Coordinates of C-alpha atoms and ligand atoms in Angstrom, one line a residue:
M7 CA 13.3 17.2 -19.3
S8 CA 11.2 16.2 -16.4
Q9 CA 10.7 19.1 -14.1
D10 CA 10.3 17.2 -10.8
L11 CA 12.6 17.2 -7.9
T12 CA 13.4 13.8 -9.4
A13 CA 15.3 15.5 -12.2
V14 CA 16.3 18.7 -10.4
L15 CA 17.9 16.9 -7.6
P16 CA 19.0 13.5 -8.9
G17 CA 20.2 11.3 -6.2
A18 CA 20.0 14.0 -3.6
A19 CA 19.7 12.7 0.0
W20 CA 16.5 13.4 1.7
S21 CA 18.2 15.5 4.3
N22 CA 19.7 17.7 1.5
L23 CA 16.4 18.0 -0.2
M24 CA 15.1 20.8 2.0
M25 CA 18.3 22.9 1.6
A26 CA 18.8 22.3 -2.2
P27 CA 18.4 25.4 -4.3
V28 CA 15.8 24.9 -7.0
A29 CA 17.4 24.9 -10.4
A30 CA 15.7 27.0 -13.0
V31 CA 14.3 24.7 -15.6
V32 CA 14.4 25.8 -19.2
C33 CA 12.2 24.6 -22.0
S34 CA 14.1 23.0 -24.9
P35 CA 14.6 25.3 -28.0
H36 CA 12.4 22.8 -29.9
A37 CA 9.5 23.2 -27.5
R38 CA 10.0 27.0 -27.6
L39 CA 9.9 27.1 -31.4
F40 CA 6.8 24.9 -31.3
A41 CA 5.1 27.1 -28.8
S42 CA 5.9 30.2 -30.9
L43 CA 4.4 28.6 -33.9
L44 CA 1.3 27.8 -32.0
R45 CA 1.0 31.4 -30.8
L46 CA 1.2 32.5 -34.5
G47 CA -1.6 30.2 -35.2
L48 CA 0.4 27.8 -37.4
Q49 CA -1.0 24.6 -36.1
H50 CA 0.1 21.3 -37.4
P51 CA -2.6 18.7 -37.2
G52 CA -0.9 15.7 -35.7
P53 CA -1.8 12.0 -35.1
L54 CA -3.7 12.9 -31.9
Q55 CA -6.2 14.9 -33.8
L56 CA -6.3 18.0 -31.6
H57 CA -9.5 19.7 -32.6
T58 CA -8.3 23.1 -31.6
G59 CA -9.6 24.8 -34.8
A60 CA -13.0 25.6 -33.4
S61 CA -13.3 28.3 -30.7
C62 CA -15.8 30.7 -29.2
A63 CA -15.7 34.3 -30.1
A64 CA -13.5 34.8 -27.0
K65 CA -12.8 37.8 -24.9
S66 CA -9.7 36.1 -23.7
H67 CA -7.6 33.3 -24.9
Y68 CA -4.8 31.3 -23.2
E69 CA -2.6 28.6 -24.4
V70 CA -3.1 26.8 -21.1
L71 CA -6.2 27.4 -19.1
V72 CA -6.4 25.8 -15.6
L73 CA -9.7 25.3 -13.9
G74 CA -9.3 25.4 -10.1
G75 CA -6.4 26.9 -8.1
G76 CA -6.2 24.3 -5.4
S77 CA -3.4 21.8 -5.0
G78 CA -3.6 20.4 -8.5
G79 CA -4.4 23.6 -10.3
T80 CA -1.7 25.7 -8.7
T81 CA 0.9 23.0 -9.2
M82 CA 0.1 22.6 -12.8
A83 CA 0.0 26.4 -13.4
A84 CA 3.6 26.6 -12.1
R85 CA 4.7 23.7 -14.3
M86 CA 2.9 25.1 -17.4
K87 CA 4.4 28.6 -16.8
R88 CA 7.8 27.0 -17.3
K89 CA 6.6 25.4 -20.5
V90 CA 4.8 28.1 -22.3
G91 CA 5.5 31.3 -20.4
A92 CA 3.5 32.9 -17.6
E93 CA 1.6 35.2 -20.0
N94 CA 0.1 32.2 -21.7
V95 CA -1.3 30.6 -18.6
A96 CA -4.5 31.5 -16.6
V97 CA -6.1 29.9 -13.5
V98 CA -9.8 30.3 -12.8
E99 CA -10.3 30.2 -9.1
P100 CA -13.0 32.1 -7.0
S101 CA -11.4 31.8 -3.5
E102 CA -9.3 34.5 -1.9
R103 CA -7.5 32.0 0.2
H104 CA -5.7 28.7 -0.7
F105 CA -5.7 26.1 2.0
Y106 CA -3.4 23.2 2.8
Q107 CA -6.2 20.9 3.8
P108 CA -4.2 17.9 5.1
I109 CA -3.3 19.9 8.2
W110 CA -7.0 20.3 9.2
T111 CA -6.8 16.9 10.8
L112 CA -4.4 18.4 13.3
V113 CA -6.4 21.7 13.5
G114 CA -9.5 19.7 14.5
A115 CA -7.5 18.0 17.3
G116 CA -6.0 21.3 18.6
A117 CA -2.5 20.5 17.5
K118 CA -2.2 23.2 14.8
Q119 CA -3.8 26.6 14.3
L120 CA -6.3 27.1 11.4
S121 CA -4.4 30.2 10.4
S122 CA -1.3 28.1 9.6
S123 CA -3.3 26.3 6.9
G124 CA -4.1 29.2 4.6
R125 CA -2.4 31.7 2.5
P126 CA -3.8 34.4 0.1
T127 CA -4.5 32.8 -3.3
A128 CA -2.6 35.8 -4.9
S129 CA 0.5 34.6 -3.1
V130 CA 0.4 31.1 -4.5
I131 CA -0.6 31.8 -8.1
P132 CA 2.7 31.8 -10.0
S133 CA 3.9 35.3 -10.8
G134 CA 2.8 36.5 -14.2
V135 CA 0.1 33.9 -14.5
E136 CA -3.3 35.4 -14.9
W137 CA -5.6 34.8 -11.9
V138 CA -9.2 34.9 -13.2
K139 CA -11.1 35.4 -9.9
A140 CA -14.3 33.7 -10.8
R141 CA -16.2 30.4 -10.8
V142 CA -16.5 28.3 -13.9
V143 CA -20.2 27.6 -14.7
E144 CA -20.0 25.8 -18.0
L145 CA -17.4 23.9 -20.1
N146 CA -17.7 23.7 -23.9
P147 CA -14.8 21.4 -24.9
D148 CA -16.2 21.2 -28.5
K149 CA -15.6 24.9 -28.8
N150 CA -12.5 25.0 -26.6
C151 CA -14.0 27.5 -24.2
V152 CA -15.4 27.9 -20.7
Y153 CA -17.8 30.4 -19.2
T154 CA -17.5 32.0 -15.7
D155 CA -20.2 33.3 -13.3
V156 CA -19.3 36.9 -14.2
G157 CA -20.3 36.3 -17.8
K158 CA -16.8 35.9 -19.1
Q159 CA -16.0 33.5 -21.9
I160 CA -12.4 32.2 -22.0
S161 CA -11.0 30.1 -24.8
Y162 CA -7.9 27.9 -24.6
K163 CA -5.7 25.6 -26.6
Y164 CA -5.1 23.2 -23.7
L165 CA -7.3 22.8 -20.7
I166 CA -6.4 21.4 -17.3
I167 CA -9.3 20.5 -15.0
A168 CA -8.5 20.6 -11.3
L169 CA -11.8 21.4 -9.7
G170 CA -11.5 19.1 -6.7
I171 CA -14.4 17.3 -5.0
Q172 CA -17.6 18.9 -3.8
L173 CA -18.8 18.6 -0.1
D174 CA -22.5 17.8 0.0
Y175 CA -23.3 18.4 3.7
E176 CA -26.9 19.3 2.7
K177 CA -27.5 15.7 1.7
I178 CA -27.6 14.9 5.4
K179 CA -31.0 16.0 6.9
G180 CA -30.4 18.7 9.5
L181 CA -27.1 19.9 8.0
P182 CA -25.4 22.3 7.5
E183 CA -27.7 24.3 9.9
G184 CA -26.9 21.7 12.6
F185 CA -23.4 23.1 12.9
A186 CA -24.8 26.1 14.6
H187 CA -25.2 23.9 17.7
P188 CA -22.3 22.8 19.9
K189 CA -20.8 19.2 20.1
I190 CA -20.6 18.8 16.4
G191 CA -17.7 19.5 14.0
S192 CA -16.2 18.5 10.7
N193 CA -12.5 18.6 9.7
Y194 CA -13.5 18.7 6.0
S195 CA -14.5 22.4 5.8
V196 CA -12.7 25.5 6.8
K197 CA -15.9 26.7 8.4
T198 CA -16.3 23.7 10.7
V199 CA -12.9 22.4 11.5
E200 CA -12.4 24.5 14.6
K201 CA -15.8 23.2 15.9
T202 CA -14.2 19.8 16.1
W203 CA -11.6 21.0 18.5
K204 CA -14.3 22.9 20.5
A205 CA -16.4 19.7 20.7
L206 CA -13.4 17.7 21.9
Q207 CA -12.7 20.3 24.6
D208 CA -16.4 20.4 25.7
F209 CA -16.7 16.6 25.8
R210 CA -17.7 15.3 29.3
E211 CA -18.9 11.7 29.0
G212 CA -21.0 9.7 26.5
N213 CA -20.7 8.7 22.9
A214 CA -18.1 10.3 20.7
I215 CA -19.1 9.4 17.2
F216 CA -17.1 9.6 13.9
T217 CA -18.7 9.0 10.5
F218 CA -17.7 7.9 7.0
P219 CA -20.2 8.5 4.2
N220 CA -21.5 6.3 1.5
T221 CA -19.6 8.1 -1.3
P222 CA -16.1 8.6 -2.6
V223 CA -14.2 11.0 -0.3
K224 CA -10.8 12.8 -0.3
C225 CA -8.2 11.4 2.1
A226 CA -10.2 8.3 3.1
G227 CA -8.1 8.0 6.2
A228 CA -9.1 11.4 7.7
P229 CA -12.5 10.3 9.0
Q230 CA -10.7 7.8 11.4
K231 CA -7.6 9.9 12.1
I232 CA -9.6 12.3 14.2
M233 CA -11.0 9.4 16.1
Y234 CA -7.5 8.2 17.2
L235 CA -6.6 11.8 18.1
A236 CA -9.8 12.2 20.1
E237 CA -9.1 9.0 22.0
A238 CA -5.6 10.3 22.8
Y239 CA -7.0 13.6 23.9
F240 CA -9.6 12.0 26.2
R241 CA -6.9 9.9 27.7
K242 CA -4.6 12.9 28.3
T243 CA -7.4 14.9 29.9
G244 CA -8.8 12.0 32.1
K245 CA -12.0 11.8 30.2
R246 CA -11.3 8.4 28.6
P247 CA -13.2 6.2 31.1
G248 CA -16.5 8.0 30.4
A249 CA -16.0 8.0 26.6
N250 CA -17.6 5.5 24.3
I251 CA -15.8 6.0 21.0
I252 CA -17.6 4.8 17.9
F253 CA -16.7 4.8 14.2
N254 CA -19.8 4.4 12.1
T255 CA -18.6 3.8 8.6
S256 CA -20.5 3.1 5.3
L257 CA -17.6 0.9 4.2
G258 CA -17.2 -2.8 5.0
A259 CA -13.5 -2.6 6.0
I260 CA -11.3 -0.2 8.1
F261 CA -8.9 0.5 5.2
G262 CA -8.5 -0.7 1.6
V263 CA -4.9 -2.0 1.9
K264 CA -4.5 -5.1 4.0
K265 CA -1.1 -4.3 5.5
Y266 CA -2.4 -1.0 7.0
A267 CA -5.9 -2.4 7.8
D268 CA -4.3 -5.1 10.0
A269 CA -2.2 -2.5 11.9
L270 CA -5.3 -0.3 12.4
Q271 CA -7.4 -3.2 13.6
E272 CA -4.8 -3.9 16.3
I273 CA -4.9 -0.2 17.4
I274 CA -8.8 -0.4 17.5
R275 CA -8.6 -3.5 19.6
E276 CA -6.0 -2.1 22.0
R277 CA -7.7 1.2 22.5
D278 CA -11.2 -0.3 22.9
L279 CA -12.8 1.6 20.0
T280 CA -16.1 0.4 18.5
V281 CA -16.4 0.1 14.7
N282 CA -19.8 -0.4 13.1
Y283 CA -19.6 -1.2 9.4
R284 CA -22.1 -0.4 6.7
R285 CA -23.6 2.4 8.8
N286 CA -24.4 5.6 6.9
L287 CA -25.2 9.0 8.6
V288 CA -28.6 10.2 7.1
E289 CA -29.8 12.8 9.7
V290 CA -28.4 15.0 12.5
R291 CA -30.8 16.3 15.2
A292 CA -28.3 18.7 16.6
D293 CA -30.7 20.3 19.0
R294 CA -31.2 16.9 20.7
Q295 CA -27.6 15.6 20.1
E296 CA -28.8 12.6 18.1
A297 CA -27.4 11.1 14.9
V298 CA -29.4 8.8 12.7
F299 CA -27.7 6.1 10.7
E300 CA -29.0 3.9 8.0
D301 CA -28.0 0.2 8.0
L302 CA -26.8 -0.2 4.4
D303 CA -27.4 -4.0 4.5
K304 CA -31.1 -3.4 5.5
P305 CA -32.1 -0.4 3.4
G306 CA -34.7 1.8 5.1
E307 CA -33.8 0.5 8.6
T308 CA -32.3 3.3 10.8
Q309 CA -30.8 3.5 14.2
V310 CA -30.6 6.6 16.5
F311 CA -27.3 7.3 18.4
P312 CA -27.3 9.9 21.1
Y313 CA -23.9 11.8 21.1
E314 CA -21.8 13.9 23.3
M315 CA -19.6 14.7 20.3
L316 CA -20.1 14.1 16.6
H317 CA -17.5 14.4 13.8
V318 CA -19.1 14.4 10.4
T319 CA -17.4 13.4 7.2
P320 CA -19.8 14.7 4.6
P321 CA -21.0 12.9 1.4
M322 CA -19.0 14.1 -1.5
S323 CA -19.4 14.2 -5.3
S324 CA -18.0 15.6 -8.4
P325 CA -18.4 19.4 -8.6
D326 CA -21.9 20.3 -10.1
V327 CA -20.3 22.1 -13.0
L328 CA -18.7 18.9 -14.1
K329 CA -21.6 16.5 -13.5
T330 CA -23.5 17.7 -16.6
S331 CA -20.5 18.6 -18.7
P332 CA -19.3 16.7 -21.8
V333 CA -16.0 16.0 -20.1
A334 CA -17.6 13.8 -17.4
D335 CA -18.0 10.1 -17.2
A336 CA -21.4 8.6 -16.2
A337 CA -20.7 9.3 -12.5
G338 CA -19.7 12.9 -13.1
W339 CA -15.9 12.7 -12.8
V340 CA -13.5 14.0 -15.4
D341 CA -13.0 11.0 -17.7
V342 CA -9.2 10.6 -18.1
D343 CA -6.8 7.9 -19.2
K344 CA -5.6 6.4 -15.9
E345 CA -1.9 6.3 -17.1
T346 CA -1.5 9.6 -18.9
L347 CA -4.3 11.8 -17.4
Q348 CA -5.3 12.9 -20.9
H349 CA -9.1 13.1 -21.5
K350 CA -10.4 10.0 -23.2
K351 CA -12.5 12.0 -25.8
Y352 CA -10.9 15.5 -25.9
P353 CA -7.1 15.2 -26.5
N354 CA -6.4 18.8 -25.6
V355 CA -8.2 18.4 -22.2
F356 CA -6.5 16.9 -19.1
G357 CA -7.6 16.2 -15.5
I358 CA -5.7 16.1 -12.2
G359 CA -6.7 15.3 -8.6
D360 CA -10.0 14.8 -6.8
C361 CA -12.3 15.7 -9.7
T362 CA -11.0 12.9 -12.0
N363 CA -12.1 9.3 -12.3
L364 CA -8.5 8.0 -11.6
P365 CA -9.2 4.8 -9.7
T366 CA -7.0 5.7 -6.7
S367 CA -7.4 7.3 -3.3
K368 CA -8.0 11.1 -3.7
T369 CA -5.1 12.8 -1.9
A370 CA -2.6 15.7 -2.3
A371 CA 0.1 13.1 -2.4
A372 CA -1.6 11.5 -5.4
V373 CA -1.9 15.0 -7.0
A374 CA 1.9 15.5 -6.5
A375 CA 2.7 12.2 -8.3
Q376 CA 0.1 13.0 -11.0
S377 CA 1.5 16.5 -11.6
G378 CA 4.9 15.0 -12.8
I379 CA 3.1 12.6 -15.1
L380 CA 0.8 15.2 -16.5
D381 CA 3.6 17.7 -17.1
R382 CA 5.3 15.1 -19.3
T383 CA 2.0 14.1 -21.0
I384 CA 1.3 17.7 -22.0
S385 CA 4.9 18.3 -23.1
L386 CA 4.6 15.4 -25.6
I387 CA 1.1 16.4 -26.7
M388 CA 2.4 19.9 -27.4
K389 CA 5.0 18.3 -29.6
N390 CA 2.5 16.1 -31.4
Q391 CA 4.0 13.0 -29.7
T392 CA 2.4 10.2 -27.9
P393 CA 2.4 10.4 -24.1
V394 CA 4.7 7.8 -22.6
R395 CA 5.0 8.2 -18.8
K396 CA 2.5 6.1 -17.0
Y397 CA 0.9 6.9 -13.6
D398 CA 0.9 3.9 -11.4
G399 CA -1.9 5.2 -9.1
Y400 CA 0.6 6.3 -6.3
T401 CA -1.2 7.8 -3.3
S402 CA -0.4 8.2 0.3
C403 CA -2.3 8.6 3.6
P404 CA -0.4 9.6 6.7
L405 CA -2.6 7.8 9.3
V406 CA -2.3 9.9 12.4
T407 CA -2.9 7.6 15.3
S408 CA -2.0 9.9 18.2
Y409 CA -0.5 13.3 18.9
N410 CA 3.0 12.0 18.1
R411 CA 2.5 8.9 15.9
V412 CA 1.8 8.2 12.2
I413 CA 1.4 5.0 10.1
L414 CA 2.5 6.1 6.7
A415 CA 0.3 4.3 4.2
E416 CA 1.5 4.5 0.6
F417 CA 0.1 2.3 -2.2
D418 CA -0.8 2.1 -5.9
Y419 CA -3.7 1.2 -8.2
T420 CA -3.5 -2.4 -7.2
A421 CA -3.8 -1.5 -3.5
Q422 CA -0.3 -2.9 -2.9
P423 CA 2.0 -1.0 -0.5
L424 CA 4.5 1.2 -2.4
E425 CA 6.6 2.4 0.5
T426 CA 9.2 5.2 0.3
F427 CA 11.3 4.4 3.4
P428 CA 13.4 1.4 4.0
F429 CA 11.5 0.4 7.2
D430 CA 8.0 -1.1 7.9
Q431 CA 5.7 1.9 7.5
S432 CA 2.7 0.0 9.0
K433 CA 4.3 0.7 12.4
E434 CA 3.3 3.8 14.3
R435 CA 6.3 6.2 14.2
L436 CA 7.3 9.6 15.7
T437 CA 9.4 10.4 12.6
M438 CA 6.4 9.9 10.3
Y439 CA 4.3 12.2 12.5
L440 CA 7.0 14.9 12.3
M441 CA 7.0 14.5 8.5
K442 CA 3.2 14.8 8.4
A443 CA 3.0 17.7 10.8
D444 CA 6.0 19.8 9.9
M445 CA 7.8 18.7 6.8
M446 CA 4.9 18.1 4.5
P447 CA 3.4 21.6 4.8
F448 CA 6.9 23.0 4.0
L449 CA 7.3 20.7 1.0
Y450 CA 3.8 21.6 -0.2
W451 CA 4.1 25.4 0.0
N452 CA 7.7 25.7 -1.2
F453 CA 8.1 22.8 -3.7
M454 CA 4.9 21.2 -4.8
L455 CA 2.9 24.4 -5.5
R456 CA 5.9 25.8 -7.3
G457 CA 6.0 22.7 -9.5
Y458 CA 9.1 21.1 -8.1
W459 CA 7.6 18.1 -6.3
G460 CA 6.3 15.2 -8.3
G461 CA 6.1 12.7 -5.5
P462 CA 8.6 10.5 -3.7
A463 CA 9.3 7.9 -6.4
F464 CA 12.9 9.0 -6.7
L465 CA 13.4 8.7 -3.0
R466 CA 11.8 5.2 -3.0
K467 CA 14.3 4.1 -5.7
L468 CA 17.2 5.6 -3.8
F469 CA 16.2 4.1 -0.4
H470 CA 15.5 0.7 -2.0
L471 CA 18.7 0.5 -4.1
G472 CA 20.0 -3.0 -4.0
M473 CA 17.2 -4.1 -1.7
S474 CA 15.0 -5.9 -4.2
Ligands
FAD505 P1 -8.5 21.1 -4.2 O1 -7.1 21.3 -3.7 O2 -9.6 20.9 -3.3 O3 -8.8 22.3 -5.2 C1 -9.9 22.5 -6.0 C2 -10.1 24.0 -6.3 O4 -11.1 24.1 -7.2 C3 -10.5 24.8 -5.1 O5 -9.5 25.8 -4.9 C4 -11.8 25.3 -5.4 O6 -12.1 26.6 -4.9 C5 -11.8 25.3 -6.9 N1 -13.1 25.2 -7.5 C6 -14.2 24.5 -7.2 N2 -15.2 24.7 -8.0 C7 -14.8 25.6 -8.9 C8 -15.5 26.3 -10.0 N3 -16.7 26.0 -10.4 N4 -14.7 27.2 -10.7 C9 -13.4 27.5 -10.3 N5 -12.8 26.9 -9.3 C10 -13.5 26.0 -8.6 N6 -4.1 14.6 1.2 C11 -2.9 14.1 1.5 O7 -2.1 13.8 0.6 N7 -2.5 13.7 2.8 C12 -3.3 14.0 3.8 O8 -3.0 13.7 5.0 C13 -4.6 14.6 3.6 N8 -5.4 14.8 4.6 C14 -6.6 15.5 4.4 C15 -7.4 15.8 5.5 C16 -8.6 16.6 5.3 C17 -9.4 16.9 6.5 C18 -8.9 17.0 4.0 C19 -10.2 17.9 3.8 C20 -8.2 16.7 2.9 C21 -7.0 15.9 3.1 N9 -6.2 15.5 2.0 C22 -5.0 14.9 2.2 C23 -6.7 15.6 0.6 C24 -6.1 16.8 -0.2 O9 -6.3 18.0 0.5 C25 -6.8 16.8 -1.5 O10 -6.8 15.5 -2.1 C26 -6.2 17.7 -2.5 O11 -6.2 19.1 -2.0 C27 -6.8 17.6 -3.9 O12 -6.3 18.6 -4.8 P2 -7.3 19.1 -5.9 O13 -6.5 20.1 -6.7 O14 -7.9 18.0 -6.7 O15 -8.5 19.8 -5.2
UQ1_506 C1 3.3 13.7 -0.5 O1 4.0 13.8 -1.5 C2 2.3 14.7 -0.3 O2 2.2 15.7 -1.2 C3 2.8 16.9 -0.9 C4 1.5 14.6 0.8 O3 0.5 15.6 1.0 C5 0.4 16.3 2.0 C6 1.7 13.6 1.8 O4 1.0 13.6 2.8 C7 2.7 12.6 1.6 C8 2.9 11.5 2.6 C9 3.5 12.7 0.4 C10 4.5 11.6 0.2 C11 5.9 12.1 0.5 C12 6.8 11.3 1.1 C13 8.1 11.9 1.4 C14 6.6 9.9 1.5

């Protein structure tokens, strides 16, 4: 039985969704019996060749070990608790607080408080699930164990890797120390997001510069969302005539999906924003309010931009602990099957979210959709069956274009729109802003993290009944 809202609330209207009681989902007797057999150590080697015989001399062992207690890790812990019982699941996560990062776009623009974005990690780890408050420093998938920074060795039968993406501010000369100066902020870190709002408020006149790095990023729309919000804020406060708003992006296009790119280009034209493509931030001279960009088409050639405000989207990469681990592909990302999320080499290892090499845009919306697929994949692997449900790459980016408008981009692996609602989502809408600002956080904390939200596919089918 799938454990999404899809199954819990079949055919429920969207308006009823928020009120619907969450049904308790029970594992099948077959799955329970199988799990008990595993706990007794009576493993049946199946066609998938789980090599779970080897293990380190472990101080602790869990049937399901989750690395990372962010969006993907917490969601999967909740789902795995229902599958194998809370006492058989552990989450390794060093942070005391769990953040709903998507709201930082609005925090940076002064539309939400930072305090609204975080909750104690202890309050989101599912009850009864072990929270190992530590950092993973090594993975040994050949021995089915990991090591933590407090010298602990933990072994597992199944491993779910959800370590997110690493922010590499230090790869830009002058950062992160440059954040000690005013006029510079970054919505990507809890430490710097409020500095964006301060820089917006302190803006007088001159260049307001927004950057996009030359690496994969999470929420690829966020670097430009804050530009649209800044423009709206300057307009509202009478500062717009003196503002020269510039988006310096390493990319060669404004967005990867044509339908939304066309809509954004129109906004850029109407609002008189400047976009410079193939420009990569390499240095910040924060004491002089100067940003240095490399022209990616003329390597080594740089251009200095004075700024009155700078929003930095940092370079990002796979977490260091993964880069050198056996579970990584050549680029450092967890090497998973793009349809099942099972590791390509280690069948008892799975990946979800930003740390994987799934060829889709890295978002919490994608994580939600992946969680439903991965739940099903693991269920079948636990029963020695072959995974069947296939992830289509669903991802979503609510492109905030002002303080009350959003273009809701939704698309799949083929970069084709995969829209939930029965209207043109490339139009700026107040309803979509309200969904982004108020409904999504509610859905995240109350349904997704509790393992009851596997993405909007069921709503899409409902809304498009008879339309295709
Ligand atoms: P995370 O949620 O980042 O979790 C990773 C976890 O791993 C963290 O808790 C971290 O502490 C932990 N960890 C790291 N290293 C270790 C280690 N060595 N050992 C143990 N634990 C470790 N998504 C959307 O869907 N819509 C949006 O509008 C949107 N906007 C965004 C705006 C901004 C400014 C940002 C920053 C993100 C936005 N996102 C958005 C992206 C979304 O937040 C991420 O894609 C999502 O959180 C990814 O989930 P994850 O589990 O892969 O990683
Ligand atoms: C979504 O599922 C999700 O995960 C909780 C988000 O992350 C914050 C989103 O931003 C969006 C847009 C979705 C998709 C949901 C709907 C109802 C279209």
